[in-house]
CSV table of C-alpha atoms in Angstrom, one decimal:
chain,number,residue,atom,x,y,z
A,23,MET,CA,0.1,-0.1,-0.1
A,24,ARG,CA,1.4,3.4,-1.2
A,25,ALA,CA,1.0,6.2,1.8
A,26,HIS,CA,-0.6,8.6,-0.5
A,27,LEU,CA,-3.3,6.0,-1.3
A,28,ARG,CA,-6.4,5.5,0.6
A,29,ASP,CA,-7.6,2.3,2.1
A,30,GLY,CA,-8.9,-0.1,-0.9
A,31,ARG,CA,-6.4,1.3,-3.5
A,32,ILE,CA,-3.5,-1.1,-4.2
A,33,GLN,CA,-1.2,0.9,-6.0
A,34,PRO,CA,-1.2,4.0,-8.4
A,35,PHE,CA,-1.1,4.2,-12.1
A,36,GLY,CA,1.9,6.4,-12.4
A,37,THR,CA,5.0,7.6,-14.2
A,38,LEU,CA,8.4,7.1,-13.1
A,39,LEU,CA,11.4,9.1,-14.2
A,40,ALA,CA,14.3,7.3,-12.7
A,41,PRO,CA,15.2,7.0,-9.8
A,42,ARG,CA,11.7,8.1,-8.4
A,43,VAL,CA,7.8,8.4,-8.9
A,44,ALA,CA,7.3,11.8,-10.8
A,45,GLY,CA,3.4,11.4,-10.8
A,46,TRP,CA,0.3,9.4,-10.2
A,47,HIS,CA,-3.2,9.2,-10.8
A,48,ASP,CA,-5.8,7.4,-8.3
A,49,GLY,CA,-8.5,7.2,-10.7
A,50,GLU,CA,-10.2,10.4,-9.5
A,51,LYS,CA,-7.4,12.9,-9.7
A,52,ALA,CA,-3.8,13.4,-10.9
A,53,ALA,CA,-1.0,14.3,-8.7
A,54,ILE,CA,2.7,15.3,-9.7
A,55,ASP,CA,5.8,15.6,-7.5
A,56,PHE,CA,6.7,19.2,-7.2
A,57,ASP,CA,10.0,18.6,-8.6
A,58,PHE,CA,8.4,17.7,-11.5
A,59,VAL,CA,5.7,20.1,-12.2
A,60,ASN,CA,7.5,21.6,-15.3
A,61,SER,CA,8.1,18.1,-17.0
A,62,GLY,CA,6.1,17.7,-20.0
A,63,ALA,CA,6.6,14.0,-20.0
A,64,VAL,CA,5.0,13.7,-16.6
A,65,PHE,CA,2.2,16.2,-17.4
A,66,HIS,CA,1.0,14.4,-20.6
A,67,HIS,CA,1.6,11.0,-19.1
A,68,GLU,CA,-1.1,11.8,-16.3
A,69,GLN,CA,-3.2,13.5,-18.8
A,70,ALA,CA,-3.4,10.3,-20.8
A,71,HIS,CA,-4.4,8.3,-17.6
A,72,GLU,CA,-7.1,11.1,-16.8
A,73,THR,CA,-8.4,10.8,-20.5
A,74,ILE,CA,-8.7,7.0,-20.1
A,75,PHE,CA,-10.5,7.3,-16.7
A,76,LEU,CA,-13.0,10.1,-18.0
A,77,LYS,CA,-13.6,8.8,-21.7
A,78,THR,CA,-13.4,4.9,-21.9
A,79,PRO,CA,-16.2,2.5,-20.6
A,80,ASP,CA,-13.5,0.7,-18.7
A,81,GLY,CA,-11.7,3.4,-17.3
A,82,ILE,CA,-15.1,5.1,-16.1
A,83,LEU,CA,-16.0,1.9,-14.2
A,84,LEU,CA,-12.7,1.8,-12.3
A,85,SER,CA,-13.1,5.5,-11.6
A,86,VAL,CA,-16.6,5.1,-10.1
A,87,LEU,CA,-15.6,2.0,-8.0
A,88,TYR,CA,-12.6,3.9,-6.6
A,89,ARG,CA,-14.6,7.0,-5.9
A,90,PHE,CA,-17.3,4.8,-4.1
A,91,LEU,CA,-14.5,3.3,-2.1
A,92,ASP,CA,-13.1,6.7,-1.1
A,93,ALA,CA,-16.3,8.1,-0.4
A,94,ARG,CA,-16.7,5.7,2.6
A,95,PRO,CA,-20.4,4.9,2.5
A,96,CYS,CA,-21.9,2.7,5.2
A,97,PRO,CA,-23.6,-0.3,3.5
A,98,GLU,CA,-22.5,-3.8,5.0
A,99,ARG,CA,-18.9,-4.6,4.9
A,100,ARG,CA,-19.6,-7.5,2.5
A,101,PHE,CA,-20.7,-5.2,0.0
A,102,ILE,CA,-17.6,-3.1,0.3
A,103,CYS,CA,-15.4,-6.4,0.1
A,104,ARG,CA,-17.2,-7.1,-3.3
A,105,VAL,CA,-16.4,-3.5,-5.0
A,106,GLU,CA,-12.7,-3.8,-3.6
A,107,THR,CA,-12.4,-7.2,-5.0
A,108,THR,CA,-13.8,-6.1,-8.4
A,109,ALA,CA,-11.7,-2.7,-8.2
A,110,ASN,CA,-8.5,-4.7,-7.5
A,111,ALA,CA,-9.4,-7.2,-10.5
A,112,MET,CA,-9.8,-4.5,-13.0
A,113,PHE,CA,-6.6,-2.7,-11.9
A,114,GLU,CA,-4.6,-6.0,-12.5
A,115,ALA,CA,-6.4,-6.4,-16.0
A,116,SER,CA,-5.8,-2.9,-17.3
A,117,ARG,CA,-2.5,-1.8,-15.5
A,118,VAL,CA,-0.5,-2.6,-18.6
A,119,ALA,CA,-2.9,-1.2,-21.0
A,120,HIS,CA,-2.9,2.2,-19.3
A,121,GLU,CA,0.8,2.5,-18.7
A,122,VAL,CA,1.5,1.7,-22.4
A,123,ALA,CA,-0.9,4.3,-23.6
A,124,ALA,CA,0.1,6.9,-21.1
A,125,THR,CA,3.9,6.1,-21.5
A,126,TYR,CA,3.7,6.5,-25.3
A,127,LEU,CA,1.5,9.4,-25.4
A,128,GLY,CA,3.5,11.2,-22.6
A,129,LEU,CA,6.6,11.1,-24.8
A,130,LYS,CA,5.0,11.7,-28.2
A,131,MET,CA,3.4,15.1,-27.2
A,132,LEU,CA,7.0,16.3,-26.6
A,133,SER,CA,9.5,17.6,-29.1
A,134,PRO,CA,11.9,15.1,-30.7
A,135,ALA,CA,14.8,16.2,-28.5
A,136,GLU,CA,12.7,16.3,-25.1
A,137,ALA,CA,11.4,12.7,-26.0
A,138,GLY,CA,14.8,11.3,-26.3
A,139,ILE,CA,15.9,12.7,-23.0
A,140,ALA,CA,12.6,11.4,-21.4
A,141,GLU,CA,13.0,7.8,-23.0
A,142,ARG,CA,16.5,7.5,-21.4
A,143,LEU,CA,15.2,8.4,-18.1
A,144,LEU,CA,12.5,5.5,-18.1
A,145,PRO,CA,13.0,2.6,-15.9
A,146,PRO,CA,13.0,-1.0,-17.8
A,147,ASP,CA,9.4,-1.6,-17.2
A,148,TYR,CA,8.3,1.8,-18.5
A,149,LEU,CA,10.7,1.5,-21.4
A,150,HIS,CA,9.1,-1.9,-22.1
A,151,PHE,CA,5.5,0.0,-22.2
A,152,TYR,CA,6.8,2.7,-24.6
A,153,ARG,CA,8.7,0.3,-27.0
A,154,SER,CA,5.8,-2.0,-27.2
A,155,ALA,CA,3.6,0.7,-29.0
A,156,ALA,CA,6.3,2.6,-30.7
A,157,ASP,CA,8.0,-0.5,-32.5
A,158,VAL,CA,4.5,-1.4,-33.8
A,159,ILE,CA,3.1,2.3,-34.6
A,160,ASP,CA,6.2,4.3,-35.5
A,161,PRO,CA,7.2,2.2,-38.6
A,162,TYR,CA,4.0,2.6,-40.5
A,163,PHE,CA,3.4,6.3,-39.3
A,164,GLY,CA,6.1,8.9,-39.5
A,165,SER,CA,3.9,12.0,-38.4
A,166,THR,CA,3.6,12.4,-34.8
A,167,TYR,CA,0.0,13.4,-35.3
A,168,LEU,CA,-1.0,10.3,-36.8
A,169,GLN,CA,1.1,8.2,-34.0
A,170,VAL,CA,-0.9,10.0,-31.4
A,171,ALA,CA,-4.2,9.3,-33.1
A,172,VAL,CA,-3.6,5.7,-33.7
A,173,LEU,CA,-2.4,4.8,-30.3
A,174,SER,CA,-5.2,6.7,-28.9
A,175,THR,CA,-7.7,5.0,-30.9
A,176,ILE,CA,-6.4,1.5,-30.0
A,177,ALA,CA,-6.3,2.3,-26.6
A,178,HIS,CA,-9.9,3.3,-26.5
A,179,PHE,CA,-10.8,-0.1,-28.2
A,180,ALA,CA,-8.7,-1.8,-25.7
A,181,LEU,CA,-10.4,-0.1,-22.7
A,182,GLY,CA,-13.9,-0.2,-24.3
A,183,SER,CA,-15.1,-3.6,-23.4
A,184,THR,CA,-18.7,-4.5,-22.4
A,185,LEU,CA,-17.9,-5.1,-18.9
A,186,LEU,CA,-19.7,-1.8,-17.9
A,187,ALA,CA,-22.9,-2.8,-19.2
A,188,GLU,CA,-22.7,-6.3,-17.8
A,189,PHE,CA,-21.8,-4.8,-14.2
A,190,VAL,CA,-24.8,-2.4,-14.2
A,191,ALA,CA,-27.0,-5.4,-15.5
A,192,ARG,CA,-25.9,-7.6,-12.9
A,193,ASN,CA,-26.3,-5.2,-9.9
A,194,TRP,CA,-22.6,-4.6,-9.0
A,195,PRO,CA,-21.3,-8.1,-8.9
A,196,ARG,CA,-18.1,-9.3,-7.5
A,197,TYR,CA,-15.4,-10.1,-9.9
A,198,ALA,CA,-12.2,-11.8,-8.7
A,199,LYS,CA,-10.8,-12.1,-12.3
A,200,LEU,CA,-12.2,-10.6,-15.3
A,201,LYS,CA,-13.2,-12.6,-18.6
A,202,ARG,CA,-10.6,-12.4,-21.2
A,203,GLU,CA,-12.7,-10.0,-23.3
A,204,HIS,CA,-13.2,-7.8,-20.4
A,205,GLN,CA,-9.3,-7.5,-19.9
A,206,PRO,CA,-7.8,-4.2,-21.2
A,207,ASN,CA,-4.3,-5.7,-21.2
A,208,TRP,CA,-5.3,-8.7,-23.2
A,209,ARG,CA,-7.4,-6.4,-25.7
A,210,LEU,CA,-4.3,-4.3,-26.3
A,211,ASP,CA,-2.0,-7.3,-26.6
A,212,SER,CA,-4.5,-8.6,-29.2
A,213,LEU,CA,-4.6,-5.4,-31.2
A,214,LEU,CA,-1.2,-4.4,-31.6
A,215,PRO,CA,0.2,-7.6,-33.3
A,216,ARG,CA,-2.6,-7.1,-35.8
A,217,LEU,CA,-1.4,-3.7,-36.7
A,218,ALA,CA,2.2,-5.0,-36.8
A,219,GLU,CA,1.1,-7.5,-39.2
A,220,GLY,CA,-0.6,-4.8,-41.3
A,221,LYS,CA,-3.9,-6.4,-40.8
A,222,VAL,CA,-5.9,-3.1,-40.1
A,223,SER,CA,-8.9,-4.3,-41.3
A,224,GLU,CA,-9.0,-7.0,-38.8
A,225,LEU,CA,-8.8,-4.6,-35.6
A,226,ARG,CA,-12.3,-3.9,-35.0
A,227,ALA,CA,-13.1,-7.8,-35.2
A,228,THR,CA,-10.1,-8.7,-33.0
A,229,VAL,CA,-11.8,-7.6,-29.5
């Protein structure tokens, strides 16, 4: 448990510029370490998380669950445990998708010189997040505008499952693990190879 997170939150979606955490998003708001308030990479990274939480079905649902837990309502403890379990399952199933999108977009919104510096500061995990998208998208699209547009579209597909509709229809069920088609990590991991293979027409049908 991180000290800056409330009970029921396992860990933040964040951005790291070695050797420290520079910013994080808890599903409701972004926070940036004061030493990094002028960092474009950190700002755009957290802004990408914000967009996911506000504009994708899976992001919206996780944000609602986190806000519910933070509000500390007083229903029976068993209900709170159901929400915590589902929120944790959603976090685990979407963390990679979140970080791939946020890390890639965070660097692509910078000038090439700034992006090069920021990339060299990324820890291994975050460098892997960045390269998993860059190695697929950049060879096909030379324009930064198109690179951002393509990754944004793919991320919205990856985090746009039908879980929200199912969750509402089933009246706040408990999910210890999400079905594969509801996992943004799996969805993103299925979409990027299709693009790498040039099978753009198959993207919509993949997930």
